[in-house]
mmCIF file of C-alpha atoms in Angstrom:
data_model
loop_
_atom_site.group_PDB
_atom_site.id
_atom_site.type_symbol
_atom_site.label_atom_id
_atom_site.label_comp_id
_atom_site.label_asym_id
_atom_site.label_seq_id
_atom_site.Cartn_x
_atom_site.Cartn_y
_atom_site.Cartn_z
ATOM 1 C CA MET M 24 -0.955 10.080 8.974
ATOM 2 C CA ALA M 25 -4.144 12.049 9.583
ATOM 3 C CA ALA M 26 -6.405 9.893 11.738
ATOM 4 C CA ILE M 27 -9.466 11.733 10.453
ATOM 5 C CA LYS M 28 -8.698 10.539 6.912
ATOM 6 C CA VAL M 29 -8.049 6.977 8.019
ATOM 7 C CA PHE M 30 -11.309 6.678 9.942
ATOM 8 C CA THR M 31 -13.560 8.655 7.584
ATOM 9 C CA PRO M 32 -15.108 5.474 6.064
ATOM 10 C CA HIS M 33 -15.840 4.122 9.534
ATOM 11 C CA MET M 34 -17.417 7.403 10.645
ATOM 12 C CA LEU M 35 -19.577 7.472 7.530
ATOM 13 C CA GLY M 36 -20.726 3.973 8.352
ATOM 14 C CA VAL M 37 -21.786 5.046 11.832
ATOM 15 C CA VAL M 38 -23.460 8.205 10.536
ATOM 16 C CA GLY M 39 -25.533 6.118 8.155
ATOM 17 C CA LEU M 40 -26.385 3.575 10.836
ATOM 18 C CA VAL M 41 -27.804 6.029 13.392
ATOM 19 C CA PRO M 42 -30.863 7.164 11.384
ATOM 20 C CA LEU M 43 -31.468 3.590 10.262
ATOM 21 C CA LEU M 44 -31.622 2.380 13.869
ATOM 22 C CA TYR M 45 -33.884 5.294 14.773
ATOM 23 C CA PHE M 46 -36.217 4.446 11.890
ATOM 24 C CA ALA M 47 -36.275 0.778 12.869
ATOM 25 C CA THR M 48 -37.047 1.595 16.495
ATOM 26 C CA LYS M 49 -39.846 4.000 15.603
ATOM 27 C CA ASN M 50 -41.464 1.450 13.304
ATOM 28 C CA ASN M 51 -40.915 -1.617 15.496
ATOM 29 C CA LEU M 52 -38.710 -3.250 12.891
ATOM 30 C CA LYS M 53 -36.317 -6.017 13.845
ATOM 31 C CA ILE M 54 -32.810 -4.579 14.069
ATOM 32 C CA SER M 55 -31.389 -8.086 13.791
ATOM 33 C CA LEU M 56 -32.777 -8.232 10.243
ATOM 34 C CA ILE M 57 -31.990 -4.684 9.152
ATOM 35 C CA LEU M 58 -28.434 -4.523 10.481
ATOM 36 C CA PRO M 59 -26.961 -7.322 8.287
ATOM 37 C CA VAL M 60 -28.513 -5.737 5.191
ATOM 38 C CA TYR M 61 -27.003 -2.366 6.118
ATOM 39 C CA VAL M 62 -23.573 -3.913 6.692
ATOM 40 C CA ILE M 63 -23.676 -5.644 3.301
ATOM 41 C CA LEU M 64 -24.716 -2.440 1.524
ATOM 42 C CA PHE M 65 -22.024 -0.487 3.355
ATOM 43 C CA LEU M 66 -19.320 -2.982 2.358
ATOM 44 C CA VAL M 67 -20.498 -2.885 -1.258
ATOM 45 C CA ALA M 68 -20.310 0.914 -1.226
ATOM 46 C CA ILE M 69 -16.767 0.803 0.191
ATOM 47 C CA GLY M 70 -15.678 -1.809 -2.341
ATOM 48 C CA LEU M 71 -16.978 0.344 -5.183
ATOM 49 C CA THR M 72 -15.193 3.490 -3.994
ATOM 50 C CA PRO M 73 -13.741 5.279 -7.050
ATOM 51 C CA ARG M 74 -10.008 4.703 -7.197
ATOM 52 C CA ARG M 75 -9.288 8.421 -7.553
ATOM 53 C CA TRP M 76 -10.705 8.902 -4.047
ATOM 54 C CA VAL M 77 -8.164 6.437 -2.672
ATOM 55 C CA HIS M 78 -5.118 7.812 -4.512
ATOM 56 C CA ALA M 79 -2.313 9.748 -2.853
ATOM 57 C CA THR M 80 -1.771 13.347 -3.927
ATOM 58 C CA PRO M 81 1.325 13.556 -6.177
ATOM 59 C CA SER M 82 4.246 15.751 -5.171
ATOM 60 C CA ASN M 83 5.341 18.655 -7.339
ATOM 61 C CA ASP M 84 8.926 17.457 -6.969
ATOM 62 C CA GLN M 85 9.651 14.068 -8.550
ATOM 63 C CA ASN M 86 13.447 14.231 -8.528
ATOM 64 C CA ALA M 87 15.232 11.770 -6.271
ATOM 65 C CA ALA M 88 18.370 9.680 -6.577
ATOM 66 C CA THR M 89 16.544 6.724 -5.027
ATOM 67 C CA ALA M 90 13.158 5.179 -5.737
ATOM 68 C CA ILE M 91 11.551 2.745 -3.308
ATOM 69 C CA VAL M 92 9.222 0.285 -5.065
ATOM 70 C CA PHE M 93 6.908 -1.939 -3.040
ATOM 71 C CA GLY M 94 5.605 -5.140 -4.542
ATOM 72 C CA PHE M 95 1.988 -6.247 -4.664
ATOM 73 C CA GLY M 96 0.893 -9.860 -4.774
ATOM 74 C CA TYR M 97 3.538 -11.965 -6.475
ATOM 75 C CA GLU M 98 2.657 -15.321 -8.043
ATOM 76 C CA THR M 99 4.373 -18.705 -8.159
ATOM 77 C CA ASP M 100 4.875 -21.554 -10.632
ATOM 78 C CA GLY M 101 5.924 -24.432 -8.473
ATOM 79 C CA ALA M 102 9.033 -23.255 -6.648
ATOM 80 C CA LYS M 103 9.561 -20.395 -9.107
ATOM 81 C CA LEU M 104 8.533 -16.886 -8.060
ATOM 82 C CA LEU M 105 6.699 -14.919 -10.735
ATOM 83 C CA PRO M 106 6.040 -11.175 -10.539
ATOM 84 C CA GLY M 107 2.352 -11.146 -11.395
ATOM 85 C CA ALA M 108 0.551 -8.344 -13.229
ATOM 86 C CA ALA M 109 0.927 -5.652 -10.560
ATOM 87 C CA ASN M 110 4.651 -6.108 -9.949
ATOM 88 C CA GLN M 111 5.356 -6.259 -13.666
ATOM 89 C CA PHE M 112 3.400 -3.055 -14.167
ATOM 90 C CA LEU M 113 5.253 -1.262 -11.368
ATOM 91 C CA ALA M 114 8.654 -2.476 -12.575
ATOM 92 C CA ASP M 115 7.921 -1.299 -16.107
ATOM 93 C CA TRP M 116 6.503 1.987 -14.832
ATOM 94 C CA ILE M 117 9.512 2.975 -12.740
ATOM 95 C CA VAL M 118 11.926 2.129 -15.552
ATOM 96 C CA ALA M 119 9.924 4.161 -18.067
ATOM 97 C CA ASN M 120 9.095 7.105 -15.788
ATOM 98 C CA ARG M 121 12.056 7.508 -13.463
ATOM 99 C CA ASN M 122 13.857 10.808 -13.527
ATOM 100 C CA ALA M 123 17.367 10.817 -14.980
ATOM 101 C CA GLN M 124 18.563 11.609 -11.463
ATOM 102 C CA THR M 125 17.314 8.255 -10.156
ATOM 103 C CA LYS M 126 20.221 5.810 -9.963
ATOM 104 C CA THR M 127 19.158 3.440 -7.167
ATOM 105 C CA LEU M 128 16.060 1.263 -6.826
ATOM 106 C CA LEU M 129 15.129 -0.284 -3.491
ATOM 107 C CA VAL M 130 12.641 -3.031 -4.314
ATOM 108 C CA GLN M 131 10.746 -5.955 -2.884
ATOM 109 C CA GLU M 132 11.195 -9.393 -4.394
ATOM 110 C CA GLY M 133 8.168 -9.385 -6.677
ATOM 111 C CA VAL M 134 9.420 -6.229 -8.374
ATOM 112 C CA LEU M 135 12.989 -7.526 -8.471
ATOM 113 C CA VAL M 136 12.044 -10.554 -10.570
ATOM 114 C CA ALA M 137 9.961 -8.334 -12.860
ATOM 115 C CA LEU M 138 12.868 -6.056 -13.772
ATOM 116 C CA ASN M 139 14.540 -6.697 -17.088
ATOM 117 C CA PRO M 140 18.326 -6.827 -16.493
ATOM 118 C CA LYS M 141 18.925 -5.150 -19.846
ATOM 119 C CA THR M 142 16.828 -2.091 -19.024
ATOM 120 C CA VAL M 143 18.238 -1.599 -15.519
ATOM 121 C CA SER M 144 21.895 -2.355 -16.190
ATOM 122 C CA GLN M 145 22.856 1.218 -15.342
ATOM 123 C CA LEU M 146 20.927 1.213 -12.070
ATOM 124 C CA ASP M 147 21.901 0.004 -8.621
ATOM 125 C CA ILE M 148 19.201 -2.482 -7.580
ATOM 126 C CA LYS M 149 18.908 -3.391 -3.900
ATOM 127 C CA ARG M 150 16.458 -5.512 -1.953
ATOM 128 C CA ILE M 151 14.471 -3.738 0.744
ATOM 129 C CA HIS M 152 14.397 -6.902 2.820
ATOM 130 C CA ALA M 153 14.993 -10.617 2.416
ATOM 131 C CA HIS M 154 12.234 -12.671 0.824
ATOM 132 C CA ASP M 155 10.893 -15.604 2.820
ATOM 133 C CA PRO M 156 7.450 -17.002 1.906
ATOM 134 C CA THR M 157 6.947 -17.984 5.553
ATOM 135 C CA VAL M 158 7.613 -14.459 6.872
ATOM 136 C CA TYR M 159 5.024 -11.854 5.926
ATOM 137 C CA VAL M 160 6.371 -8.298 5.974
ATOM 138 C CA ASN M 161 3.552 -5.771 5.968
ATOM 139 C CA THR M 162 3.712 -2.226 4.612
ATOM 140 C CA LEU M 163 4.664 -0.586 7.905
ATOM 141 C CA GLU M 164 7.412 -3.149 8.542
ATOM 142 C CA ALA M 165 8.698 -2.828 4.978
ATOM 143 C CA ALA M 166 8.807 0.950 5.381
ATOM 144 C CA PHE M 167 11.116 0.524 8.372
ATOM 145 C CA CYS M 168 13.404 -1.799 6.395
ATOM 146 C CA ALA M 169 13.455 0.588 3.439
ATOM 147 C CA ILE M 170 14.303 3.623 5.555
ATOM 148 C CA GLN M 171 17.063 1.602 7.187
ATOM 149 C CA GLU M 172 18.475 0.855 3.730
ATOM 150 C CA LEU M 173 18.029 4.500 2.724
ATOM 151 C CA ASN M 174 20.040 5.615 5.737
ATOM 152 C CA GLY M 175 22.740 3.136 4.777
ATOM 153 C CA LEU M 176 22.967 4.831 1.386
ATOM 154 C CA ASN M 177 23.224 8.251 3.058
ATOM 155 C CA GLN M 178 20.177 9.327 1.068
ATOM 156 C CA LYS M 179 17.561 11.656 2.508
ATOM 157 C CA LYS M 180 15.140 11.786 -0.393
ATOM 158 C CA ALA M 181 13.210 9.016 -2.120
ATOM 159 C CA LEU M 182 10.386 8.530 -4.594
ATOM 160 C CA LEU M 183 7.760 6.128 -3.248
ATOM 161 C CA VAL M 184 6.169 3.714 -5.718
ATOM 162 C CA SER M 185 3.497 1.095 -5.105
ATOM 163 C CA HIS M 186 0.114 -0.118 -6.332
ATOM 164 C CA ASP M 187 -2.119 2.931 -6.760
ATOM 165 C CA VAL M 188 -4.648 1.716 -4.159
ATOM 166 C CA GLN M 189 -1.858 1.039 -1.643
ATOM 167 C CA LEU M 190 0.237 4.150 -2.298
ATOM 168 C CA GLN M 191 -1.490 6.517 0.145
ATOM 169 C CA ARG M 192 -0.928 4.097 3.028
ATOM 170 C CA MET M 193 2.677 3.591 1.929
ATOM 171 C CA VAL M 194 3.219 7.360 2.064
ATOM 172 C CA TRP M 195 1.628 7.639 5.506
ATOM 173 C CA ASP M 196 3.712 4.731 6.810
ATOM 174 C CA PHE M 197 6.958 6.225 5.522
ATOM 175 C CA GLU M 198 6.148 9.587 7.041
ATOM 176 C CA ARG M 199 5.345 7.949 10.359
ATOM 177 C CA VAL M 200 8.441 5.721 10.459
ATOM 178 C CA GLY M 201 10.591 8.533 9.093
ATOM 179 C CA GLN M 202 9.657 10.907 11.925
ATOM 180 C CA ARG M 203 11.566 8.674 14.317
ATOM 181 C CA ASN M 204 14.172 7.005 12.113
ATOM 182 C CA CYS M 205 14.981 9.626 9.488
ATOM 183 C CA PRO M 206 13.534 13.021 10.470
ATOM 184 C CA ASP M 207 15.416 14.764 7.652
ATOM 185 C CA CYS M 208 14.068 12.423 4.975
ATOM 186 C CA VAL M 209 11.744 13.702 2.260
ATOM 187 C CA PHE M 210 9.397 11.266 0.546
ATOM 188 C CA LEU M 211 8.068 12.112 -2.900
ATOM 189 C CA VAL M 212 4.786 10.849 -4.325
ATOM 190 C CA PRO M 213 4.333 10.053 -8.040
ATOM 191 C CA ALA M 214 1.074 9.875 -9.951
ATOM 192 C CA ILE M 215 0.756 6.109 -10.293
ATOM 193 C CA PRO M 216 -1.810 5.033 -12.926
ATOM 194 C CA ASN M 217 -4.448 2.437 -12.147
ATOM 195 C CA THR M 218 -2.419 -0.677 -11.450
ATOM 196 C CA PRO M 219 -3.712 -4.163 -12.356
ATOM 197 C CA PHE M 220 -4.537 -6.737 -9.715
ATOM 198 C CA PRO M 221 -2.717 -10.098 -9.931
ATOM 199 C CA VAL M 222 -5.503 -12.650 -10.297
ATOM 200 C CA ASN M 223 -3.274 -15.552 -9.240
ATOM 201 C CA SER M 224 -1.515 -13.816 -6.372
ATOM 202 C CA VAL M 225 -0.342 -15.891 -3.423
ATOM 203 C CA HIS M 226 -1.941 -13.195 -1.264
ATOM 204 C CA LEU M 227 -5.651 -13.762 -1.758
ATOM 205 C CA GLN M 228 -6.601 -10.242 -0.692
ATOM 206 C CA THR M 229 -4.658 -8.713 -3.588
ATOM 207 C CA ARG M 230 -6.398 -10.626 -6.366
ATOM 208 C CA ASN M 231 -9.472 -8.452 -6.668
ATOM 209 C CA GLN M 232 -10.015 -4.689 -6.641
ATOM 210 C CA PHE M 233 -13.382 -4.858 -4.872
ATOM 211 C CA VAL M 234 -12.122 -7.020 -2.005
ATOM 212 C CA TYR M 235 -8.813 -5.213 -1.656
ATOM 213 C CA THR M 236 -10.442 -1.775 -1.525
ATOM 214 C CA ILE M 237 -12.620 -2.900 1.388
ATOM 215 C CA LEU M 238 -9.586 -4.252 3.246
ATOM 216 C CA GLU M 239 -7.471 -1.192 2.452
ATOM 217 C CA LEU M 240 -10.012 1.360 3.661
ATOM 218 C CA LEU M 241 -11.536 -0.489 6.603
ATOM 219 C CA ILE M 242 -8.703 -2.636 7.968
ATOM 220 C CA LEU M 243 -5.212 -1.987 6.597
ATOM 221 C CA ARG M 244 -5.083 1.779 7.059
ATOM 222 C CA PRO M 245 -6.345 1.644 10.677
ATOM 223 C CA ARG M 246 -4.006 -1.295 11.381
ATOM 224 C CA ASP M 247 -0.942 0.612 10.229
ATOM 225 C CA LEU M 248 -1.982 3.725 12.131
ATOM 226 C CA LEU M 249 -2.554 1.868 15.401
ATOM 227 C CA THR M 250 0.364 -0.596 15.192
ATOM 228 C CA PRO M 251 3.456 0.369 17.225
ATOM 229 C CA LEU M 252 6.431 1.371 15.108
ATOM 230 C CA PRO M 253 8.926 -1.434 14.367
ATOM 231 C CA SER M 254 12.263 -1.278 16.146
ATOM 232 C CA GLN M 255 14.127 -3.574 13.753
ATOM 233 C CA CYS M 256 13.808 -4.950 10.240
ATOM 234 C CA LYS M 257 11.776 -8.134 10.326
ATOM 235 C CA ALA M 258 13.734 -9.744 7.478
ATOM 236 C CA PRO M 259 17.064 -7.935 6.888
ATOM 237 C CA ALA M 260 18.318 -7.923 3.325
ATOM 238 C CA THR M 261 21.317 -10.137 2.720
ATOM 239 C CA LEU M 262 22.307 -8.656 -0.653
#
């Protein structure tokens, strides 16, 4: 993961702040009043970042026997787990767009419940990790679990699929985890279309594009870059 890319939004924020503080000082303006306004405007600008600027660059090669599909904001109806709009979109997308070579899908629970058994009857579907509503597995941790499962399949190549705003971080996390746990692995990047946001997601941050983009660019990418690599799967798959 290129640190310069991760921290570009933060650097732009500082670059914009310096002349503002200089102007305020020269004109005896109260910084305590100007600073909150600047922060709000900066957050609005980040939240309105065009999605194409956040997308991962697709690979030329899309052929892999295994596809790894991360979920995004599942929903619930009482005790029943529902996929939500994003997971349903991703499940439908991988089924419709997978290469004929793809025979195995490693998926998170939200995607698993979105898959139609009739359309995936010829595929080998495996959980990336166990699903427990009380145990939150973030993208970096899920990448470790997925690579562990990939090693168990003796596969060294996988297509990475996730929400289009999350995909770049997913790719960076897999490359980072893979350097230590599967140095021979190759991770392919598809061109994921704009993915819907699940308005009733159990994860509040995934319900809205504006809010999620701010979190993705300012918090989640730096978090994953600075977090130590996992040494074990947080919630090992049982099936």
